[in-house]
């Protein structure tokens, strides 16, 4: 069986062992630009950085992972 709905996951130290409540609380701590990227990916994942920047009207440095 194939999952047809895109799944957005947080990268980083928490991995997949977090509860929905923990992910929500982590999302609340993020800056507004990160929340916007999350929302864009929630609606249309997967996307390239270029696609996210275009849809969210963000500069390249905001969507680039360090």
PDB file of C-alpha atoms in Angstrom:
ATOM      1  CA  UNK A   1       0.000   0.000   0.000  1.00  0.00           C
ATOM      2  CA  UNK A   2       1.280   3.469  -0.874  1.00  0.00           C
ATOM      3  CA  UNK A   3       0.796   6.612   1.193  1.00  0.00           C
ATOM      4  CA  UNK A   4      -0.722   9.239  -1.086  1.00  0.00           C
ATOM      5  CA  UNK A   5      -0.673  12.164   1.330  1.00  0.00           C
ATOM      6  CA  UNK A   6       2.703  13.899   1.724  1.00  0.00           C
ATOM      7  CA  UNK A   7       4.234  13.709   5.149  1.00  0.00           C
ATOM      8  CA  UNK A   8       6.231  16.620   6.525  1.00  0.00           C
ATOM      9  CA  UNK A   9       8.765  15.699   9.184  1.00  0.00           C
ATOM     10  CA  UNK A  10      11.105  17.815  11.233  1.00  0.00           C
ATOM     11  CA  UNK A  11      14.764  17.271  10.611  1.00  0.00           C
ATOM     12  CA  UNK A  12      17.049  17.319  13.557  1.00  0.00           C
ATOM     13  CA  UNK A  13      17.670  15.671  16.837  1.00  0.00           C
ATOM     14  CA  UNK A  14      14.105  14.535  17.607  1.00  0.00           C
ATOM     15  CA  UNK A  15      13.772  12.089  14.715  1.00  0.00           C
ATOM     16  CA  UNK A  16      10.531  10.156  14.362  1.00  0.00           C
ATOM     17  CA  UNK A  17      10.164   9.456  18.075  1.00  0.00           C
ATOM     18  CA  UNK A  18       8.109  12.562  18.839  1.00  0.00           C
ATOM     19  CA  UNK A  19       4.420  12.846  19.562  1.00  0.00           C
ATOM     20  CA  UNK A  20       2.140  15.195  17.605  1.00  0.00           C
ATOM     21  CA  UNK A  21       1.989  17.436  20.702  1.00  0.00           C
ATOM     22  CA  UNK A  22       5.796  17.621  20.889  1.00  0.00           C
ATOM     23  CA  UNK A  23       5.999  18.481  17.179  1.00  0.00           C
ATOM     24  CA  UNK A  24       3.360  21.181  17.617  1.00  0.00           C
ATOM     25  CA  UNK A  25       5.212  22.697  20.574  1.00  0.00           C
ATOM     26  CA  UNK A  26       8.438  22.664  18.580  1.00  0.00           C
ATOM     27  CA  UNK A  27       6.688  24.379  15.676  1.00  0.00           C
ATOM     28  CA  UNK A  28       5.493  27.159  18.000  1.00  0.00           C
ATOM     29  CA  UNK A  29       9.114  27.930  18.922  1.00  0.00           C
ATOM     30  CA  UNK A  30      10.206  28.430  15.300  1.00  0.00           C
ATOM     31  CA  UNK A  31      10.509  31.853  13.631  1.00  0.00           C
ATOM     32  CA  UNK A  32       7.676  32.988  11.341  1.00  0.00           C
ATOM     33  CA  UNK A  33       9.637  32.204   8.165  1.00  0.00           C
ATOM     34  CA  UNK A  34      10.140  28.585   9.271  1.00  0.00           C
ATOM     35  CA  UNK A  35       6.435  28.263  10.026  1.00  0.00           C
ATOM     36  CA  UNK A  36       5.684  29.543   6.520  1.00  0.00           C
ATOM     37  CA  UNK A  37       8.044  26.975   4.972  1.00  0.00           C
ATOM     38  CA  UNK A  38       6.351  24.273   7.052  1.00  0.00           C
ATOM     39  CA  UNK A  39       2.936  25.396   5.826  1.00  0.00           C
ATOM     40  CA  UNK A  40       4.045  25.474   2.171  1.00  0.00           C
ATOM     41  CA  UNK A  41       5.441  21.960   2.474  1.00  0.00           C
ATOM     42  CA  UNK A  42       2.350  20.773   4.300  1.00  0.00           C
ATOM     43  CA  UNK A  43       0.239  21.838   1.318  1.00  0.00           C
ATOM     44  CA  UNK A  44       2.532  20.767  -1.536  1.00  0.00           C
ATOM     45  CA  UNK A  45       5.321  18.423  -0.401  1.00  0.00           C
ATOM     46  CA  UNK A  46       7.732  17.448  -1.721  1.00  0.00           C
ATOM     47  CA  UNK A  47       9.163  20.619  -3.231  1.00  0.00           C
ATOM     48  CA  UNK A  48      12.615  21.894  -4.075  1.00  0.00           C
ATOM     49  CA  UNK A  49      14.083  24.860  -2.222  1.00  0.00           C
ATOM     50  CA  UNK A  50      13.473  26.964  -5.319  1.00  0.00           C
ATOM     51  CA  UNK A  51       9.783  25.980  -5.403  1.00  0.00           C
ATOM     52  CA  UNK A  52       9.364  26.763  -1.701  1.00  0.00           C
ATOM     53  CA  UNK A  53      11.075  30.159  -2.119  1.00  0.00           C
ATOM     54  CA  UNK A  54       8.858  31.038  -5.060  1.00  0.00           C
ATOM     55  CA  UNK A  55       5.615  30.065  -3.328  1.00  0.00           C
ATOM     56  CA  UNK A  56       6.523  31.627   0.028  1.00  0.00           C
ATOM     57  CA  UNK A  57       8.257  34.706  -1.448  1.00  0.00           C
ATOM     58  CA  UNK A  58      11.320  34.119   0.742  1.00  0.00           C
ATOM     59  CA  UNK A  59      14.996  34.865   0.019  1.00  0.00           C
ATOM     60  CA  UNK A  60      17.375  31.976  -0.734  1.00  0.00           C
ATOM     61  CA  UNK A  61      19.229  32.289   2.572  1.00  0.00           C
ATOM     62  CA  UNK A  62      15.980  31.671   4.470  1.00  0.00           C
ATOM     63  CA  UNK A  63      15.305  28.325   2.789  1.00  0.00           C
ATOM     64  CA  UNK A  64      18.886  27.091   2.711  1.00  0.00           C
ATOM     65  CA  UNK A  65      19.891  24.465   5.278  1.00  0.00           C
ATOM     66  CA  UNK A  66      23.252  24.988   6.948  1.00  0.00           C
TER      67      UNK A  66
END
